[in-house]
Short mmCIF file of C-alpha atoms and ligand atoms in Angstrom, two decimals:
data_model
loop_
_atom_site.label_atom_id
_atom_site.label_comp_id
_atom_site.label_asym_id
_atom_site.label_seq_id
_atom_site.Cartn_x
_atom_site.Cartn_y
_atom_site.Cartn_z
CA MET K 14 89.31 107.47 86.37
CA ARG K 15 87.27 104.23 85.48
CA ILE K 16 88.68 101.20 87.26
CA LEU K 17 86.91 97.63 86.51
CA THR K 18 87.08 94.21 87.88
CA GLY K 19 84.93 91.11 87.72
CA ILE K 20 84.66 88.20 90.00
CA GLN K 21 83.61 84.57 88.76
CA SER K 22 80.52 82.86 90.28
CA THR K 23 82.35 80.11 91.61
CA GLY K 24 81.39 80.30 95.27
CA THR K 25 81.43 82.50 98.19
CA PRO K 26 84.14 84.92 98.46
CA HIS K 27 87.10 83.78 100.78
CA LEU K 28 89.05 85.85 103.06
CA GLY K 29 91.55 85.87 100.55
CA ASN K 30 89.20 87.38 97.82
CA ILE K 31 87.74 89.85 100.64
CA LEU K 32 91.19 91.26 101.77
CA GLY K 33 93.01 90.83 98.12
CA ALA K 34 90.21 92.08 96.16
CA ILE K 35 86.98 93.30 97.14
CA GLN K 36 88.40 95.42 100.04
CA PRO K 37 90.88 97.28 98.19
CA LEU K 38 88.70 97.99 95.43
CA ILE K 39 86.01 99.26 97.72
CA GLU K 40 88.43 101.71 99.38
CA ARG K 41 89.55 103.11 96.03
CA SER K 42 86.29 103.65 95.16
CA ARG K 43 85.49 106.10 97.85
CA GLN K 44 88.04 108.34 96.33
CA PRO K 45 86.28 111.15 94.66
CA GLU K 46 88.10 110.78 91.07
CA ILE K 47 87.04 107.14 90.71
CA GLN K 48 84.12 105.62 88.78
CA ALA K 49 84.56 101.92 89.60
CA PHE K 50 82.55 98.89 87.78
CA ALA K 51 82.40 95.89 90.15
CA PHE K 52 80.71 92.88 87.94
CA ILE K 53 79.85 89.27 88.54
CA ALA K 54 81.49 87.33 85.78
CA ASP K 55 78.78 84.70 85.65
CA LEU K 56 79.09 83.91 82.06
CA HIS K 57 82.64 83.11 82.60
CA SER K 58 81.39 80.58 85.31
CA LEU K 59 80.10 78.65 82.64
CA THR K 60 83.53 77.43 81.59
CA THR K 61 83.49 75.23 84.71
CA ILE K 62 79.98 75.21 86.19
CA ARG K 63 76.97 74.03 84.45
CA ASP K 64 74.17 73.45 87.08
CA GLY K 65 72.32 76.75 86.89
CA GLN K 66 71.05 76.64 90.58
CA ILE K 67 74.73 76.48 91.64
CA ARG K 68 75.49 79.26 89.44
CA GLN K 69 72.49 81.31 90.96
CA ALA K 70 73.27 80.67 94.41
CA ASN K 71 77.18 81.66 93.82
CA THR K 72 76.17 84.60 92.20
CA ARG K 73 74.05 85.72 94.96
CA ALA K 74 76.91 85.02 97.32
CA VAL K 75 79.36 87.16 95.40
CA ALA K 76 76.76 90.10 95.17
CA ALA K 77 75.89 89.82 98.49
CA ALA K 78 79.77 89.97 99.64
CA TRP K 79 80.40 93.33 97.66
CA ILE K 80 77.19 94.83 99.21
CA ALA K 81 77.89 93.45 102.54
CA CYS K 82 81.39 94.80 102.28
CA GLY K 83 80.36 98.34 101.91
CA PHE K 84 80.70 98.72 97.74
CA ASP K 85 78.48 102.06 96.76
CA THR K 86 76.26 100.43 94.44
CA ASP K 87 74.52 103.54 93.67
CA THR K 88 77.26 105.76 93.25
CA HIS K 89 79.28 102.88 91.20
CA PHE K 90 78.22 100.26 88.68
CA PHE K 91 77.37 97.19 89.82
CA TYR K 92 76.17 94.19 87.79
CA ARG K 93 76.01 90.82 86.38
CA GLN K 94 77.78 90.19 83.22
CA SER K 95 75.19 88.24 81.85
CA GLN K 96 72.44 90.64 82.11
CA ILE K 97 74.35 93.15 79.53
CA PRO K 98 73.84 91.51 76.20
CA GLU K 99 76.27 93.94 74.70
CA VAL K 100 79.15 92.00 76.35
CA CYS K 101 78.52 89.01 74.23
CA GLU K 102 77.73 90.89 70.95
CA LEU K 103 81.24 92.48 71.49
CA ALA K 104 82.76 89.36 72.74
CA TRP K 105 82.12 88.01 69.13
CA TYR K 106 83.37 91.12 67.28
CA LEU K 107 86.64 90.85 69.16
CA GLY K 108 86.84 87.13 68.45
CA CYS K 109 86.94 87.92 64.69
CA PHE K 110 90.01 90.10 65.55
CA ALA K 111 91.86 87.60 67.46
CA PRO K 112 94.48 85.72 66.01
CA TYR K 113 94.01 82.01 66.66
CA PRO K 114 97.67 81.36 67.83
CA MET K 115 97.34 84.33 70.53
CA LEU K 116 94.63 82.27 72.36
CA ALA K 117 95.94 78.88 71.51
CA ASN K 118 99.34 80.03 73.33
CA ALA K 119 97.75 81.72 76.33
CA HIS K 120 99.32 80.08 79.50
CA SER K 121 96.05 79.98 81.29
CA PHE K 122 94.31 78.23 78.25
CA LYS K 123 97.24 75.86 78.14
CA GLU K 124 97.33 75.19 81.90
CA LYS K 125 93.53 74.67 82.03
CA SER K 126 93.08 72.51 78.90
CA SER K 127 95.99 70.11 79.94
CA ARG K 128 93.85 69.66 83.22
CA LEU K 129 90.54 69.09 82.12
CA ALA K 130 88.93 66.26 80.67
CA ASP K 131 86.52 68.36 78.71
CA VAL K 132 88.27 71.32 76.59
CA SER K 133 85.36 73.80 75.30
CA ALA K 134 85.25 76.42 72.65
CA GLY K 135 84.51 78.64 75.68
CA LEU K 136 87.41 77.96 77.79
CA PHE K 137 89.34 78.81 74.46
CA THR K 138 88.05 82.31 74.05
CA TYR K 139 87.68 83.00 77.58
CA PRO K 140 90.19 86.01 77.27
CA VAL K 141 88.09 87.27 74.50
CA LEU K 142 85.05 87.53 76.59
CA MET K 143 87.03 89.44 79.38
CA ALA K 144 88.35 91.68 76.56
CA ALA K 145 84.95 92.48 76.04
CA ASP K 146 83.98 92.86 79.62
CA ILE K 147 86.68 95.50 79.78
CA LEU K 148 86.83 97.42 76.53
CA LEU K 149 82.65 97.80 76.66
CA PHE K 150 83.27 100.28 79.22
CA ASP K 151 86.34 101.95 78.58
CA ALA K 152 87.96 100.87 81.94
CA GLN K 153 91.15 102.17 82.11
CA ALA K 154 92.52 100.29 85.20
CA VAL K 155 91.96 96.70 85.79
CA PRO K 156 92.76 95.35 89.30
CA VAL K 157 93.68 91.82 88.92
CA GLY K 158 95.58 89.09 90.53
CA LYS K 159 99.07 88.10 88.66
CA ASP K 160 97.50 85.22 86.96
CA GLN K 161 95.69 87.34 84.56
CA ILE K 162 98.58 89.73 83.23
CA GLN K 163 98.08 87.79 80.07
CA HIS K 164 94.39 87.97 79.54
CA LEU K 165 94.77 91.90 80.03
CA GLU K 166 97.88 91.82 77.55
CA ILE K 167 95.28 89.93 75.29
CA THR K 168 92.81 92.91 75.98
CA ARG K 169 95.14 95.52 74.80
CA ASP K 170 96.21 93.81 72.09
CA LEU K 171 92.79 93.61 70.70
CA ALA K 172 91.66 97.20 71.54
CA GLU K 173 95.04 98.28 69.51
CA THR K 174 94.17 96.27 66.53
CA PHE K 175 90.83 97.45 66.44
CA ASN K 176 91.90 101.02 66.91
CA ARG K 177 94.18 100.91 64.07
CA GLN K 178 91.71 100.12 61.65
CA TYR K 179 88.94 102.04 62.95
CA GLY K 180 90.07 104.98 64.94
CA PRO K 181 90.45 105.55 68.39
CA VAL K 182 86.85 103.86 69.54
CA PHE K 183 88.55 101.59 72.46
CA THR K 184 90.34 102.75 75.81
CA ILE K 185 93.89 100.84 76.19
CA PRO K 186 93.37 99.57 79.79
CA LYS K 187 96.29 98.95 82.01
CA ALA K 188 96.48 95.89 84.22
CA GLU K 189 96.84 96.86 88.07
CA ILE K 190 98.71 93.92 89.57
CA GLN K 191 97.98 93.90 93.10
CA ASP K 192 101.44 93.41 94.22
CA HIS K 193 100.64 95.56 97.48
CA VAL K 194 98.22 93.28 98.71
CA LYS K 195 99.70 90.38 100.55
CA VAL K 196 99.16 86.99 99.19
CA ILE K 197 96.47 85.71 102.25
CA PRO K 198 97.59 82.23 103.08
CA GLY K 199 95.21 79.61 103.38
CA THR K 200 94.89 77.11 106.25
CA ASP K 201 97.62 74.86 104.87
CA GLY K 202 99.72 77.97 104.49
CA GLN K 203 99.90 78.39 100.75
CA LYS K 204 98.02 81.05 99.05
CA MET K 205 94.41 81.04 99.97
CA SER K 206 91.99 79.58 96.97
CA LYS K 207 89.05 77.53 96.13
CA SER K 208 91.30 75.41 94.10
CA TYR K 209 93.42 74.28 97.25
CA HIS K 210 90.37 73.75 99.67
CA ASN K 211 92.20 75.80 102.16
CA THR K 212 89.82 78.66 102.22
CA ILE K 213 88.32 80.54 105.53
CA ASN K 214 84.91 81.71 104.90
CA ILE K 215 84.07 84.83 107.35
CA PHE K 216 80.49 84.75 106.43
CA ALA K 217 80.40 81.37 108.02
CA SER K 218 78.30 80.37 111.10
CA GLU K 219 80.59 80.21 114.52
CA LYS K 220 80.92 76.57 114.55
CA GLU K 221 82.12 76.65 110.95
CA LEU K 222 84.65 79.34 111.18
CA ARG K 223 86.06 77.93 114.59
CA LYS K 224 86.35 74.52 112.68
CA SER K 225 88.29 76.42 109.70
CA ILE K 226 90.64 78.07 112.16
CA MET K 227 91.37 74.86 114.23
CA SER K 228 92.21 73.15 111.09
CA ILE K 229 95.22 75.55 110.29
CA VAL K 230 98.46 73.64 109.96
CA THR K 231 101.16 74.53 112.41
CA ASP K 232 104.28 72.85 113.57
CA SER K 233 105.09 70.42 116.27
CA THR K 234 107.06 72.93 118.53
CA PRO K 235 106.18 71.65 122.02
CA LEU K 236 103.84 74.32 123.96
CA GLU K 237 106.73 75.22 126.46
CA ALA K 238 109.17 76.26 123.92
CA PRO K 239 109.37 79.92 122.20
CA LYS K 240 107.84 79.99 118.39
CA ASN K 241 108.61 81.89 115.39
CA PRO K 242 105.72 84.13 114.71
CA ASP K 243 106.96 84.59 111.25
CA THR K 244 106.74 81.24 109.92
CA CYS K 245 103.13 80.91 111.57
CA THR K 246 100.18 80.68 109.51
CA VAL K 247 97.99 81.46 112.54
CA PHE K 248 100.28 84.43 113.17
CA ARG K 249 100.39 85.65 109.77
CA LEU K 250 96.39 85.55 109.52
CA TYR K 251 96.37 87.13 112.83
CA SER K 252 98.86 90.01 111.50
CA LEU K 253 96.11 90.71 108.68
CA VAL K 254 93.33 91.53 111.08
CA ALA K 255 94.22 92.35 114.41
CA SER K 256 95.35 95.76 115.62
CA PRO K 257 99.14 96.62 116.16
CA GLU K 258 98.89 96.36 119.88
CA GLU K 259 97.19 93.13 119.69
CA ILE K 260 99.53 91.70 116.88
CA ALA K 261 102.88 93.07 119.69
CA THR K 262 101.14 91.29 122.23
CA LEU K 263 101.04 87.75 120.16
CA ARG K 264 104.41 88.16 118.83
CA GLU K 265 105.67 88.62 122.59
CA ARG K 266 103.79 85.56 123.72
CA TYR K 267 105.42 83.39 120.65
CA LEU K 268 108.61 84.41 121.41
CA GLN K 269 108.46 83.98 125.27
CA GLY K 270 107.19 80.28 124.81
CA GLY K 271 104.47 78.57 127.36
CA TYR K 272 102.01 79.86 124.66
CA GLY K 273 100.23 76.94 122.47
CA TYR K 274 99.25 77.15 119.18
CA GLY K 275 95.50 76.34 120.12
CA GLN K 276 95.68 79.26 122.18
CA ALA K 277 96.63 81.49 119.21
CA LYS K 278 94.13 79.91 116.87
CA SER K 279 91.42 80.93 119.49
CA LEU K 280 92.39 84.34 119.52
CA LEU K 281 92.54 84.53 115.83
CA PHE K 282 88.92 82.92 115.83
CA GLU K 283 87.93 85.81 118.15
CA VAL K 284 89.31 88.70 116.06
CA LEU K 285 87.67 87.51 112.63
CA TRP K 286 84.60 86.58 114.36
CA GLU K 287 84.15 90.20 115.89
CA LYS K 288 85.77 92.03 113.11
CA PHE K 289 83.65 90.68 110.11
CA ARG K 290 80.37 90.58 112.48
CA PRO K 291 78.66 93.71 110.42
CA GLN K 292 79.35 91.99 107.02
CA ARG K 293 78.24 88.48 108.40
CA ASP K 294 74.93 90.06 109.28
CA ARG K 295 74.47 92.01 106.33
CA PHE K 296 75.68 88.97 104.08
CA ASN K 297 73.03 86.75 105.87
CA GLU K 298 70.41 89.03 105.71
CA LEU K 299 70.93 89.63 102.19
CA LEU K 300 70.99 85.79 101.38
CA ALA K 301 67.48 85.63 103.51
CA HIS K 302 66.09 88.14 101.09
CA PRO K 303 67.23 87.19 97.65
CA ASP K 304 64.82 89.91 96.22
CA GLU K 305 66.79 92.63 97.69
CA ILE K 306 70.20 91.52 95.84
CA GLU K 307 68.25 91.09 92.80
CA LYS K 308 66.75 94.84 93.02
CA ILE K 309 70.34 96.49 93.53
CA LEU K 310 71.32 94.33 90.66
CA GLN K 311 68.68 95.26 88.36
CA LEU K 312 69.29 98.84 89.20
CA GLY K 313 73.17 98.71 88.33
CA GLU K 314 72.34 96.71 85.55
CA GLU K 315 70.04 99.44 84.09
CA LYS K 316 72.77 102.06 84.62
CA ALA K 317 75.48 99.90 83.09
CA ARG K 318 73.38 98.93 79.93
CA GLN K 319 73.20 102.70 79.18
CA LEU K 320 76.67 103.03 78.76
CA ALA K 321 77.04 99.76 77.16
CA GLN K 322 74.20 100.50 74.32
CA ASP K 323 75.93 103.64 73.43
CA LYS K 324 79.48 101.84 72.97
CA ILE K 325 78.06 98.93 70.98
CA ARG K 326 76.49 101.74 68.54
CA THR K 327 79.82 102.88 67.85
CA VAL K 328 81.19 99.65 67.13
CA ARG K 329 78.65 98.70 65.09
CA ALA K 330 78.71 101.88 63.32
CA CYS K 331 82.63 101.08 62.58
CA LEU K 332 81.93 97.40 61.28
CA GLY K 333 78.89 98.27 59.11
CA PHE K 334 76.51 96.81 60.88
P1 ADP D 1 90.38 81.42 94.09
O1 ADP D 1 91.87 81.42 93.51
O2 ADP D 1 90.13 81.06 95.17
O3 ADP D 1 89.86 80.87 92.53
P2 ADP D 1 90.11 83.80 92.29
O4 ADP D 1 91.23 83.61 91.71
O5 ADP D 1 88.57 83.86 91.82
O6 ADP D 1 90.18 83.24 93.45
O7 ADP D 1 90.38 85.41 93.01
C1 ADP D 1 89.40 86.36 92.75
C2 ADP D 1 90.25 87.77 93.22
O8 ADP D 1 90.68 87.55 94.65
C3 ADP D 1 91.32 87.89 92.50
O9 ADP D 1 91.54 89.51 92.25
C4 ADP D 1 92.65 87.64 93.29
O10 ADP D 1 93.69 88.12 93.04
C5 ADP D 1 92.21 87.75 94.70
N1 ADP D 1 92.68 86.34 95.26
C6 ADP D 1 92.38 85.13 95.46
N2 ADP D 1 93.05 84.62 96.50
C7 ADP D 1 93.78 85.23 97.07
C8 ADP D 1 94.84 85.54 98.07
N3 ADP D 1 94.84 84.34 98.87
N4 ADP D 1 95.38 86.49 98.42
C9 ADP D 1 94.92 87.58 97.99
N5 ADP D 1 94.35 87.90 97.22
C10 ADP D 1 93.64 86.83 96.45
N1 LIG D 2 89.22 86.08 84.62
C1 LIG D 2 89.05 86.79 86.15
C2 LIG D 2 89.25 85.88 87.28
O1 LIG D 2 88.90 84.67 86.81
C3 LIG D 2 87.31 87.30 86.11
C4 LIG D 2 87.14 88.30 85.22
C5 LIG D 2 86.44 88.24 83.88
C6 LIG D 2 87.59 89.54 85.14
N2 LIG D 2 86.19 89.11 83.43
C7 LIG D 2 86.91 90.34 83.91
C8 LIG D 2 88.64 90.43 85.97
C9 LIG D 2 87.28 91.64 83.70
C10 LIG D 2 88.72 91.50 85.51
C11 LIG D 2 88.45 92.21 84.52
O2 LIG D 2 89.81 86.27 88.37
#
């Protein structure tokens, strides 16, 4: 089975991205029947980032995160969207099948265009480019967050429209909503997200990581009083990364009282710092040697392009090009 997912190059992946998207895909890709496609949606990032150097740094950080977390780039497919020109070609073709109202009424477009001062045609056709990412490689399953459901519906719609006229050219993909994956809370208790400035960067230095953990918002229960672990962001984060015994011990301490949030934060820091040590070391080593990242990506792109070229040949033939 082919599963495919993309992450935009809009920053260094945070703990929410790692636990919510990157690690689950890596775990699944270890099953023998799975062929995984993980790519960097650097073209999509142009809808929000215009600075090329920033984009390049973000692209490297996203690539390094996938590699550092253990994605097997030899067995699977790993590439930058921008290096597969067939993606843009297919996006143009699909765009000519996309009814204007379908794109104009998409929630994500309406939401983004109401917020932004500058609304580009690229923002409008964002879902068409995403459909091209998916259909070009005949992905069967696409693991995404809830906010992407409508984009997958648009993708299916475009594939069905095309197939109705030209025969079974595209595989109809299914969205796999990551419901089983918990929503990882950020330092303010709401969903961890770049847009809320509440992220925890597991690749950061000791000082930075400690600072973000210490900034987690807690209530004002006095030190002596018992505390409710289930409503505390520090405990919720700890539960995602510590061992069952460690979690049980911390729960006890909360319930007994006489244990402060500062102490719990120190524990959380220790677990995160130790648990992600190998990933952090590899990530920093990769960033110090960008040529290594480049080499891995280029190999992946060569492999992905072969599939892309085969598919685009079929599509061109259907369309009389
Ligand atoms: P952000 O909200 O920081 O911009 P993205 O929307 O780019 O993150 O998310 C990329 C991937 O990471 C998606 O698959 C998304 O579902 C997952 N993800 C992001 N934040 C979280 C979170 N707090 N908890 C679980 N998964 C998350
Ligand atoms: N739009 C997705 C997001 O913001 C990123 C993305 C681009 C993607 N192309 C994709 C995800 C194809 C899955 C499949 O999260």
